[in-house]
Each structure stands twice: as C-alpha cells, then as structure tokens.
Tab-separated table of C-alpha atoms in Angstrom:
chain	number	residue	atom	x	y	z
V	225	UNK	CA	81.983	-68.642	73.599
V	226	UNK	CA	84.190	-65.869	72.514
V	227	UNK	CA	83.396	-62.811	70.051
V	228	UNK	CA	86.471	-64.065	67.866
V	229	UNK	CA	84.714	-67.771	67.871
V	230	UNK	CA	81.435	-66.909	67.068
V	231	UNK	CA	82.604	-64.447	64.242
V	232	UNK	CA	85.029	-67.283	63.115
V	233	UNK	CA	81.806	-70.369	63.440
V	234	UNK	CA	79.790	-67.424	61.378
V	235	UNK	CA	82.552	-67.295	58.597
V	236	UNK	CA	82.744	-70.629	58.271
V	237	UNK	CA	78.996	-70.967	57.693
V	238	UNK	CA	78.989	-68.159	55.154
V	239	UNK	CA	81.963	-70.087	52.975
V	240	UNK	CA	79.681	-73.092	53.199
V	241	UNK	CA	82.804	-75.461	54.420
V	242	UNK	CA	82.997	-78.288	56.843
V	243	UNK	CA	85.251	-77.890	59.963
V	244	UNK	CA	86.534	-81.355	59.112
V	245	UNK	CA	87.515	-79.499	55.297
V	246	UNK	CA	88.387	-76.204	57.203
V	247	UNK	CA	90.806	-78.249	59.677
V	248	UNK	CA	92.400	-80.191	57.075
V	249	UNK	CA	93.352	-77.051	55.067
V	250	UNK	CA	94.815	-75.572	57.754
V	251	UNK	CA	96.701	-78.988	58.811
V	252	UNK	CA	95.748	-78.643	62.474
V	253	UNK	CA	93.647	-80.941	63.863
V	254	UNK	CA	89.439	-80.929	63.772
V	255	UNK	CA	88.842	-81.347	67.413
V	256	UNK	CA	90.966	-78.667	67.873
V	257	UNK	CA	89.481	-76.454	65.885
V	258	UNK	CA	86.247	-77.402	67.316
V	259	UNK	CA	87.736	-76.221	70.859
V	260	UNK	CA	88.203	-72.989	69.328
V	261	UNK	CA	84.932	-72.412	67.926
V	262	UNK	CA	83.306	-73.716	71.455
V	263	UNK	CA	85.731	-71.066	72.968
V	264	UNK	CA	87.215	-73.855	74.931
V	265	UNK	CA	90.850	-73.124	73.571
V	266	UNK	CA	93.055	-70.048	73.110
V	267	UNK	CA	93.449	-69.031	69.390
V	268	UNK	CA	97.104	-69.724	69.300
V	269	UNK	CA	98.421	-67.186	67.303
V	270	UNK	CA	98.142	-64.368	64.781
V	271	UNK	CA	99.822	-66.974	62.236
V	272	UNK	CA	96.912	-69.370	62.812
V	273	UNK	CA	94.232	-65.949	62.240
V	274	UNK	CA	96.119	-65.542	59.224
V	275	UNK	CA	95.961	-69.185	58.064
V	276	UNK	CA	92.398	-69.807	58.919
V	277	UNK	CA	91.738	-66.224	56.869
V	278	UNK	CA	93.590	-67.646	53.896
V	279	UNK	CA	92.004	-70.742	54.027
V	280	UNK	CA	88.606	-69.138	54.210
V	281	UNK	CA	89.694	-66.458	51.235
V	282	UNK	CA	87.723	-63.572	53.550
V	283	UNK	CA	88.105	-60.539	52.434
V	284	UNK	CA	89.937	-58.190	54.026
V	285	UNK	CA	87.685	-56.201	56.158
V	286	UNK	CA	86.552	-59.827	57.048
V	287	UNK	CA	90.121	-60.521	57.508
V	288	UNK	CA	90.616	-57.280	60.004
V	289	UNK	CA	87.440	-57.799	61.922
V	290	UNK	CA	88.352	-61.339	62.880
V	291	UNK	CA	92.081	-59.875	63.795
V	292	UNK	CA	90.606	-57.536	65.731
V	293	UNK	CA	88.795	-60.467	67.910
V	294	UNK	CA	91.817	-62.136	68.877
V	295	UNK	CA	93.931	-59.149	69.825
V	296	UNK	CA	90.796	-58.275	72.193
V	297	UNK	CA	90.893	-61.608	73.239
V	298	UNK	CA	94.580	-61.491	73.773
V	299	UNK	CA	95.044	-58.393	75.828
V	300	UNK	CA	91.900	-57.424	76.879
V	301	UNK	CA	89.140	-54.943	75.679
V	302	UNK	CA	90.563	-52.145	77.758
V	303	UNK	CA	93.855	-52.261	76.417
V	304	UNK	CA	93.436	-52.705	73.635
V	305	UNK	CA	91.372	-49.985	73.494
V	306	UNK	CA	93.354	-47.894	75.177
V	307	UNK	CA	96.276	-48.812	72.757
V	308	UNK	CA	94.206	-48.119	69.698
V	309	UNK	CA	93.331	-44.206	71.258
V	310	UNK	CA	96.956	-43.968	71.674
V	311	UNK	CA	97.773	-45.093	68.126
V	312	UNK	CA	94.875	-42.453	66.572
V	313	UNK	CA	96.784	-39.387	68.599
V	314	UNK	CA	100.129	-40.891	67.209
V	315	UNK	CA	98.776	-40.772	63.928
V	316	UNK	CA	96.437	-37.171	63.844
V	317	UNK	CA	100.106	-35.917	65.387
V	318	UNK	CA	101.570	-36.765	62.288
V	319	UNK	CA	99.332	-35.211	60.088
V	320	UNK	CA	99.007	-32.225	61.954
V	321	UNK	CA	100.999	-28.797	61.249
V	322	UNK	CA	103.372	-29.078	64.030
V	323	UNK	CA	104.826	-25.056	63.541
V	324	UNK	CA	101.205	-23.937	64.979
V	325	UNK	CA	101.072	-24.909	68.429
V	326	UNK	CA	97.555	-23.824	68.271
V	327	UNK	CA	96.632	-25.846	65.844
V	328	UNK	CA	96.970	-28.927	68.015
V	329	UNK	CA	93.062	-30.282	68.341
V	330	UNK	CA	92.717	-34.317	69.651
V	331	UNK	CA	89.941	-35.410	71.410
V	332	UNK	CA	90.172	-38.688	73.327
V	333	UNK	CA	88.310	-40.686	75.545
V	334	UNK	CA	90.463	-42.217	78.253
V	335	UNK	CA	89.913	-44.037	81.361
V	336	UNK	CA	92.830	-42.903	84.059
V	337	UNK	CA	91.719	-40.901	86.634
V	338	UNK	CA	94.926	-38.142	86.083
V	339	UNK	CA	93.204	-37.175	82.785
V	340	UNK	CA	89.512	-35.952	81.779
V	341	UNK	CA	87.529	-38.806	80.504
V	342	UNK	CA	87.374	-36.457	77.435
V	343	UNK	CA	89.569	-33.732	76.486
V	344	UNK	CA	90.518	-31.581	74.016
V	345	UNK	CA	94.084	-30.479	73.759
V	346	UNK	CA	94.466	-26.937	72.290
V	347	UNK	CA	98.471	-26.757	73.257
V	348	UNK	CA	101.387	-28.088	73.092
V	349	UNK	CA	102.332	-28.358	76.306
V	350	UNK	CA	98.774	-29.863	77.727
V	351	UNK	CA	99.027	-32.636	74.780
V	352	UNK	CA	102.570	-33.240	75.932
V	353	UNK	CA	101.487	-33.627	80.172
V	354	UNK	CA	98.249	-35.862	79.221
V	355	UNK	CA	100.279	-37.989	76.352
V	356	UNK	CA	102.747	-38.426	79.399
V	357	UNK	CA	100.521	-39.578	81.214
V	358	UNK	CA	98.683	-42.226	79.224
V	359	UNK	CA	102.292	-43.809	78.206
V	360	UNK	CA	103.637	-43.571	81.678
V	361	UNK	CA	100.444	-45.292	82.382
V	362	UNK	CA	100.699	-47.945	79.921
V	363	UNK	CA	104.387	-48.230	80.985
V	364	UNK	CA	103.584	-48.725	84.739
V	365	UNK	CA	100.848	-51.168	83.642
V	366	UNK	CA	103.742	-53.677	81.633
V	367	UNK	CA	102.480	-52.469	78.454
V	368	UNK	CA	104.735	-53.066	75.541
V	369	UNK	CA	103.750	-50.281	73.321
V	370	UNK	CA	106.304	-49.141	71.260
V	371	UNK	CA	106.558	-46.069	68.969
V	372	UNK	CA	107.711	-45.691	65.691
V	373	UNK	CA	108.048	-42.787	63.862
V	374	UNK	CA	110.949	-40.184	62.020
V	375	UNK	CA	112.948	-38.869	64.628
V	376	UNK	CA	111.745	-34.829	65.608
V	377	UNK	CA	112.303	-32.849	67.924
V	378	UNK	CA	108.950	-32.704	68.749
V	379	UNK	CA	109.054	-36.775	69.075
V	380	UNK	CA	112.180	-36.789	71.027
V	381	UNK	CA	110.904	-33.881	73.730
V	382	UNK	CA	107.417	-36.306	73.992
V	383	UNK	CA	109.200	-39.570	74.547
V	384	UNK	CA	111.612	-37.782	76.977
V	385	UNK	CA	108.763	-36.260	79.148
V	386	UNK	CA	107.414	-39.918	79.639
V	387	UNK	CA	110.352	-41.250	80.207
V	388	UNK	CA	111.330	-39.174	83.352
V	389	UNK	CA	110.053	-40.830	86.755
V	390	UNK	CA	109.937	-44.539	84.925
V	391	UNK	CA	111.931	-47.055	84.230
V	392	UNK	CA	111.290	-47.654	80.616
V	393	UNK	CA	109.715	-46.201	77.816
C-alpha cells in the first residue's frame, strides 16, 4: 500500500464516512476507490486529489499533505525532492538582495556527484556553476521543470549558463 493510500484510508476514517458514501460523492465507482486505498491502482489525477479533498472537506494542510503523496507517488521521492530543493533556491533568490554578491547564502542538500552533498554558496558565480548544474541535470534526466519568474538580468545570465551544452532548458 502506498503513503498517499494509507493517508487517504486514514482520512476517511477520521471523517467517519463509508467508501460506498465517499465513492458516490465523488461519482467514481466504489471498487475503484477501493483499488486505490489497497494501492492496487494509480491515483489518476490531481483533479481526482482535489475532488476526494473536497468531498472529505480536509483542511488544507490535510489537503497539501495528501497532494504531496501523489506527486511522490507520481515522480518519485528523489525528484521530487530534488525539484522541491530547486524551488526553495528559486525562491530564497528572490528574496535575497541581489546588488551584494556576498550576500548570496543557500545551503542545499543534493545528490549529483558534480556538486557537494551540502554546500554553501557565498558567490555569485559558484551559485551560478552549481544551479547549472542541478538544472542541466534535471534537463538531461527529461525533467520538465520550468521557471517562472520577472525577467532580470540576473535570471536571464542563470538560465543562459544552463542552457549552453543542452538541448533545452
């Protein structure tokens, strides 16, 4: 049985419903649903995470947990993870003063063998090589990470380092 199943069979106990009820809100079927709590069948989609979340009025943390679960379950715990430490230097990028170059601080925990399993980026240009290297990575690996952000210079320069020696970016 999967993480997202039992956390799903565990909501459903808490809310105190039937998977027959729990089924027929949802208008799928109950043996289906009963595949997906045995971890016999693939949660189908983030539409049916969002349904079944509706349906079981979880709150939202609730809500994100379980979504969590099925995009592990969907790509993989690695990368996933790997994707989520990519988001978090994204974001501490964005709020960071980008006119200090020595004010650049991230600490990640990767798992490529080009990079430190844990580093600590005090430049610009080291932040730039080892973010290179973890999209070129993801790239190489048929990732389809995207990034979305206000157009700077700083942005453009970054997505133009990763780009060089692959096909897409």
């Amino acid at each position: 049985m999967s993480q997202f199943s039992e956390l799903l069979r565990e909501y459903i106990k808490k809310k105190d419903i039937t998977i027959k009820a729990l089924a027929e809100k949802c208008g799928i079927d109950r043996t289906y649903l009963h595949k997906i709590l045995k971890g016999e069948r693939k949660v189908p989609s983030v539409d049916f995470v969002e349904n079944i979340s509706l349906q079981l009025m979880l709150s939202t943390e609730d809500k994100s947990r379980l979504m969590e679960l099925y995009n592990i379950s969907e790509m993989g715990e690695d990368v996933y993870n790997r994707r989520k430490q990519v988001s978090k230097i994204i974001h501490d990028m964005a709020n960071t003063n980008m006119e200090d170059p020595d004010a650049l601080t991230f600490k990640t925990e990767v798992d490529i063998d080009s990079v430190p399993e844990i580093s600590i980026y005090t430049d610009k240009r080291e932040l730039r090589k080892n973010l290179q290297v973890l999209i070129c990575s993801d790239v190489h690996n048929g990732s389809d990470n995207q990034v979305i952000d206000q157009q700077t210079e700083f942005l453009t320069n970054l997505l133009s380092i990763a780009e060089d020696g692959s096909e897409t970016a």
